XYZ file of C-alpha atoms in Angstrom:
427
model
C -23.727 164.720 85.751
C -24.879 167.458 88.825
C -22.705 166.358 92.051
C -25.679 165.373 94.649
C -24.214 165.345 98.416
C -25.438 163.203 101.212
C -25.520 164.818 103.899
C -25.940 162.375 107.248
C -28.491 163.035 110.390
C -27.094 163.783 113.633
C -27.844 160.044 114.411
C -25.980 158.223 111.888
C -22.689 161.058 113.373
C -22.807 160.204 117.285
C -23.168 156.214 116.080
C -20.204 156.484 113.871
C -18.610 158.388 116.588
C -20.005 155.905 119.005
C -17.398 153.117 116.928
C -15.182 155.356 116.618
C -14.363 155.823 120.467
C -14.914 151.683 121.248
C -12.699 151.097 118.562
C -9.697 153.451 119.834
C -10.202 151.712 123.295
C -9.856 147.712 121.640
C -7.442 148.652 120.220
C -5.475 151.026 123.544
C -6.616 147.972 125.725
C -4.464 145.648 123.584
C -1.339 148.065 123.608
C -1.758 149.113 126.749
C -1.597 144.494 127.491
C 0.998 143.888 125.005
C 3.094 146.646 126.396
C 2.666 145.959 129.825
C 3.513 142.643 129.823
C 6.112 143.017 127.703
C 7.678 145.195 129.760
C 6.736 142.718 133.222
C 8.803 140.470 131.311
C 11.953 141.953 130.806
C 11.621 143.043 135.048
C 10.811 139.482 136.197
C 14.761 137.329 137.155
C 14.168 133.584 136.426
C 15.318 132.498 139.148
C 12.557 134.791 141.111
C 10.995 132.003 143.321
C 7.579 133.991 142.782
C 8.446 133.670 138.573
C 7.146 130.305 137.485
C 2.979 132.198 139.150
C 4.536 135.680 137.291
C 5.137 134.057 134.048
C 1.563 131.994 134.168
C -0.256 135.432 134.804
C 1.663 136.937 132.050
C 0.819 134.575 129.440
C -2.147 135.100 130.303
C -2.644 138.837 130.958
C -0.752 139.480 127.720
C -0.552 136.067 124.909
C 0.337 137.504 122.271
C 3.351 138.942 122.873
C 6.488 136.844 122.736
C 8.640 137.841 125.121
C 5.893 136.910 127.794
C 6.362 132.987 126.000
C 9.905 133.605 126.221
C 10.501 134.151 129.987
C 7.749 131.502 130.965
C 9.949 128.939 129.032
C 12.950 130.490 130.476
C 11.394 129.800 133.525
C 10.057 126.373 133.351
C 12.973 125.475 131.630
C 15.452 126.496 134.819
C 13.678 124.095 137.312
C 14.599 120.812 135.455
C 11.137 119.060 136.765
C 10.180 116.660 133.867
C 6.844 118.123 133.539
C 8.214 121.597 133.308
C 10.893 120.975 130.566
C 8.107 119.915 128.374
C 5.831 123.161 129.681
C 9.312 125.156 128.742
C 9.242 123.081 125.220
C 5.784 124.419 124.410
C 6.616 128.095 125.444
C 9.733 128.030 123.342
C 7.060 127.322 120.890
C 4.815 129.814 120.853
C 7.113 132.530 121.028
C 9.011 131.397 118.298
C 5.271 131.383 116.084
C 4.633 134.654 117.337
C 8.057 136.084 116.611
C 9.720 133.436 113.641
C 12.460 136.023 112.649
C 14.087 135.893 115.573
C 17.391 134.312 115.753
C 17.795 133.625 119.224
C 14.040 132.614 120.240
C 14.880 129.690 117.462
C 18.741 128.310 119.422
C 16.407 128.652 123.080
C 14.105 126.449 121.110
C 16.404 123.905 119.991
C 18.553 123.754 122.904
C 14.802 122.796 125.046
C 14.014 120.137 122.533
C 17.430 118.744 123.370
C 17.019 119.002 126.538
C 13.783 116.173 126.247
C 15.601 114.237 124.015
C 13.966 115.439 120.612
C 17.257 115.918 118.621
C 15.549 116.037 115.350
C 12.972 118.728 116.709
C 16.546 120.438 118.580
C 18.211 120.606 114.043
C 15.242 121.597 113.083
C 15.426 125.250 115.183
C 19.198 125.209 115.364
C 19.174 125.166 111.226
C 16.118 127.984 111.207
C 18.314 129.978 113.478
C 20.859 129.841 111.323
C 19.444 130.126 108.307
C 18.253 133.863 109.980
C 21.489 133.990 111.067
C 24.417 132.259 108.998
C 27.385 134.723 109.557
C 26.579 134.488 113.577
C 29.157 132.942 115.429
C 27.330 132.335 119.134
C 24.911 130.148 117.039
C 27.623 128.297 114.898
C 28.992 127.684 117.718
C 25.341 125.850 119.642
C 24.740 124.002 116.467
C 28.080 122.956 115.591
C 28.201 121.245 119.145
C 24.849 119.947 118.751
C 25.720 118.269 115.298
C 28.737 116.519 117.125
C 26.926 115.273 120.062
C 24.595 113.384 117.344
C 28.007 111.922 115.721
C 28.221 114.255 112.941
C 32.057 114.675 113.687
C 33.321 116.854 110.575
C 30.139 118.668 109.983
C 30.110 119.978 113.843
C 33.703 120.534 113.819
C 32.951 122.623 110.464
C 31.162 124.900 111.715
C 32.398 125.066 115.306
C 35.855 126.043 112.561
C 33.616 128.409 111.576
C 32.461 130.076 115.286
C 35.887 130.029 116.214
C 37.532 132.373 112.883
C 34.645 134.949 113.183
C 34.781 135.116 117.512
C 38.760 135.061 119.333
C 36.339 133.065 122.306
C 36.031 130.239 120.665
C 39.252 129.151 119.095
C 40.697 128.126 122.237
C 37.625 125.327 122.979
C 37.161 124.898 119.642
C 40.702 123.119 118.903
C 40.365 121.026 122.625
C 37.000 120.051 120.833
C 38.438 119.240 118.348
C 41.808 117.125 119.960
C 39.066 115.353 121.925
C 37.010 114.539 118.868
C 39.959 113.539 116.982
C 42.052 111.272 119.808
C 44.659 113.840 120.067
C 45.118 113.831 116.108
C 46.564 117.097 114.965
C 46.478 116.139 111.237
C 43.036 115.267 111.525
C 42.629 118.755 113.526
C 43.739 121.198 111.018
C 42.245 118.597 107.931
C 38.876 119.424 109.480
C 39.752 123.164 111.206
C 41.704 124.480 108.166
C 45.532 124.615 108.440
C 44.457 129.128 109.501
C 46.461 131.025 111.379
C 43.515 131.090 113.849
C 43.694 126.780 113.794
C 48.272 127.285 114.548
C 47.148 130.045 117.178
C 44.822 127.645 119.004
C 46.624 123.904 118.519
C 50.058 125.976 120.372
C 47.821 127.452 123.263
C 46.406 123.535 124.362
C 49.664 121.783 123.239
C 51.783 123.814 125.483
C 48.907 123.214 128.481
C 49.558 119.552 127.995
C 52.902 117.670 128.030
C 52.731 118.288 123.720
C 55.580 120.808 124.371
C 57.426 120.719 121.141
C 54.146 120.304 118.357
C 52.856 123.193 120.618
C 56.111 124.890 119.384
C 55.658 123.725 115.867
C 51.958 125.268 115.565
C 53.457 128.417 117.009
C 55.597 128.193 114.802
C 53.723 127.962 111.303
C 52.719 131.756 112.158
C 53.537 134.192 110.220
C 55.947 136.683 112.117
C 53.877 139.342 111.524
C 51.105 137.914 112.865
C 53.168 136.239 116.258
C 54.775 140.101 116.435
C 51.068 141.733 116.558
C 47.307 140.081 116.498
C 49.513 137.262 118.735
C 51.428 138.851 120.515
C 49.474 138.152 123.788
C 49.521 134.992 123.847
C 52.964 134.448 122.963
C 53.644 135.942 125.752
C 51.671 133.934 127.784
C 52.811 130.664 125.675
C 56.724 131.971 126.846
C 55.964 132.481 130.172
C 54.512 129.159 130.180
C 57.596 127.549 128.911
C 59.464 129.537 131.292
C 57.183 127.865 134.109
C 58.141 124.352 132.525
C 62.365 125.119 132.431
C 61.942 124.670 128.067
C 64.247 128.074 128.236
C 65.494 127.698 124.534
C 61.510 127.842 123.336
C 60.641 130.780 125.950
C 64.110 132.762 124.158
C 62.996 131.325 120.736
C 59.252 132.425 121.110
C 60.352 136.214 122.919
C 62.495 136.775 119.652
C 59.248 135.694 117.480
C 57.565 139.001 119.679
C 59.813 141.510 120.497
C 61.715 144.186 117.910
C 64.352 145.382 120.232
C 67.379 142.822 120.784
C 66.622 139.453 120.815
C 67.418 136.828 122.941
C 69.335 133.474 121.500
C 70.271 130.490 122.302
C 74.065 131.559 124.154
C 73.951 135.061 123.864
C 73.625 137.417 126.979
C 71.464 140.170 125.642
C 73.024 144.306 126.154
C 76.398 143.280 127.601
C 77.872 146.074 126.290
C 75.004 147.895 128.295
C 74.439 150.155 125.075
C 70.512 149.714 125.862
C 69.023 151.486 128.833
C 68.647 149.242 131.545
C 65.506 148.870 133.891
C 65.453 149.196 137.252
C 62.771 147.421 137.847
C 59.882 144.755 135.371
C 61.955 143.335 133.081
C 62.015 139.780 131.496
C 64.071 137.497 132.686
C 65.982 137.259 129.300
C 67.132 141.423 130.032
C 69.057 142.499 132.965
C 66.825 142.463 135.905
C 67.640 145.134 139.244
C 65.440 144.207 142.264
C 63.769 147.140 144.516
C 66.942 147.892 147.156
C 68.699 150.588 148.969
C 72.293 150.224 147.130
C 73.712 150.535 145.302
C 73.282 153.382 142.723
C 72.574 151.080 138.989
C 73.041 153.794 136.592
C 74.799 153.769 132.331
C 78.207 155.457 132.250
C 79.024 156.936 128.989
C 82.749 158.857 130.522
C 84.215 155.609 131.567
C 83.147 152.566 129.158
C 85.580 150.041 127.601
C 83.344 149.447 124.379
C 80.899 151.449 122.973
C 79.388 154.946 123.953
C 78.443 153.033 127.680
C 78.951 151.056 130.403
C 77.204 149.946 134.081
C 78.537 152.268 136.670
C 77.452 150.690 140.241
C 77.925 153.345 143.153
C 78.407 152.176 146.828
C 78.013 154.004 149.746
C 75.883 152.098 152.581
C 77.574 150.372 156.004
C 73.598 147.699 155.413
C 73.935 144.338 155.153
C 70.367 144.015 153.828
C 68.966 145.857 150.785
C 71.935 145.170 148.534
C 70.042 145.529 144.409
C 70.666 141.954 143.093
C 71.484 142.222 139.193
C 70.852 138.695 137.115
C 70.490 137.845 133.961
C 68.919 134.110 132.261
C 70.887 132.947 129.233
C 69.578 130.225 126.903
C 72.534 127.481 126.842
C 72.815 124.245 124.926
C 72.426 121.177 127.506
C 76.206 119.253 128.964
C 78.052 122.172 126.948
C 81.006 123.375 127.850
C 81.101 127.215 127.822
C 83.566 130.466 128.999
C 81.624 134.166 130.806
C 83.657 136.868 129.801
C 83.614 139.700 132.376
C 85.314 143.579 132.402
C 85.343 145.636 135.238
C 87.028 148.417 136.933
C 86.573 148.885 140.027
C 87.106 151.198 143.537
C 84.891 150.053 145.340
C 86.801 150.059 149.617
C 84.432 147.193 151.515
C 85.689 143.861 153.511
C 82.750 141.592 151.880
C 84.105 140.001 148.223
C 81.834 140.883 144.574
C 81.795 138.049 142.287
C 79.719 137.109 138.789
C 78.222 132.979 139.993
C 77.154 130.686 136.965
C 74.080 128.843 138.183
C 71.095 126.148 136.528
C 68.298 128.288 135.827
C 65.923 125.978 136.995
C 66.814 124.943 140.009
C 68.955 128.551 140.423
C 72.119 125.604 142.484
C 75.237 127.675 141.824
C 77.486 126.046 138.829
C 80.439 128.238 138.637
C 82.135 131.169 140.494
C 84.456 133.918 139.567
C 87.401 135.214 141.288
C 86.310 137.829 143.735
C 86.325 141.324 142.133
C 88.836 143.945 143.887
C 89.957 147.661 143.199
C 91.409 148.190 139.695
C 91.901 150.570 138.220
C 91.884 149.480 134.214
C 89.681 147.301 132.750
C 90.113 143.890 134.269
C 88.861 140.474 132.772
C 87.011 138.265 134.585
C 86.717 134.465 132.853
C 84.758 131.537 134.126
C 84.386 128.424 132.551
C 81.815 125.832 133.056
C 79.892 123.309 132.006
C 76.241 123.690 131.299
C 73.467 121.495 133.466
C 72.596 118.217 131.255
C 68.945 118.171 132.669
C 68.392 121.880 131.551
C 69.192 124.298 128.828
C 69.365 127.653 131.020
C 71.997 129.228 133.144
C 71.525 132.466 134.957
C 74.694 135.530 136.206
C 74.724 137.171 138.912
C 76.720 139.063 141.172
C 76.723 138.183 144.312
C 78.586 139.011 147.845
C 79.654 137.553 150.036
C 81.192 137.773 153.855
C 78.409 140.586 155.165
C 77.780 137.968 158.692
C 77.966 141.204 160.909
C 75.927 144.141 161.773
C 77.303 145.896 159.048
C 79.049 145.679 155.814
C 80.512 148.774 155.027
C 80.729 149.336 151.068
C 81.772 152.791 149.386
C 83.130 153.126 146.197
C 82.365 152.613 141.976
C 82.131 149.550 139.949
C 81.574 149.451 136.218
C 80.890 146.702 133.367
C 81.380 145.757 130.693
C 80.982 143.720 127.897
C 80.039 140.443 128.673
C 80.016 138.131 127.089
C 79.178 134.288 126.625
C 80.708 132.053 124.112
C 80.937 128.075 123.241
C 84.004 126.355 123.245
């Protein structure tokens, strides 16, 4: 069959071109309106006093843009006027209808519906958001709390637990919420939320802020040692510091031992008493030798004069100043109301009219319990022994070097002083 060519006349061609141009203009107009409305909506601050008028204009200017309706809803929601709240719900519904796969819009709709007392509608919106974003912790958290408010305790806490497991920022408030829901019953919290590392870490943190210190320590002890030294090390540091603030030195020492790979503190043990490890001249922990800032004496380790091992601690004096003496101390966890003996070995060629002694003090009050004999010149290693009973109401002591007899304008001190093999024994 021969091909036939249909030739369009100039008039029809002009009509087609004009129609195409008009269609392009119409599409461009809608495109411009959509994009202009979207851009303006993204720049408007809902807290601005003029925001309601701008939002009203935008929804009329670009009625098919979900972003303009979302802005309008956010604006009217913040006025907390009952009529405006109803308008906010309507605008959120328009936004979700125009963007049905945006979980954040469904979450906002659920919140707005709950504000106007529409619990059933709020749950429908939350369930839709959860369907769209089943693994988003923010969705789980808000939905779980909504369930709790409606009395769905187990399901709500289960959802909250999922959020806490996915995002650490929810762990602490999740545990606090669960404890409140179950009137402080820890077994019910674990039954509902699980006996997991996240839950026990949260319990340790929350309970440590209350009077339930022993239970917080038990929760901490349920974590594996690896978790205590890695994932929850920062929590352990915070937990230890809280125990120190509470003057619970045995618990603090145990927690400190959990999170460190260095020589760990233990009950009735002086750390680094032989000075085989480095002594920090600042930022040392409470259970290690702490040497304050000051002008004298110079403090370091000596490998030439030592009683045992490789090092002793050397103090070099050359000063007339009354002030500026550096303090040296260490806190040790002990059993309350128990007999102890502290032994310290020293050598000295120190020349001074002042008196240096070692003291044992209550770590909770810093009140002196006992003191050593005065440190005198000694060419050979000499033992100082302090027998004492630990406080009955405290489980920590502080051992410290003190200077007495410098009440004048000057306090000349020159020479060297070595310490080694400082040990504490329970009698």
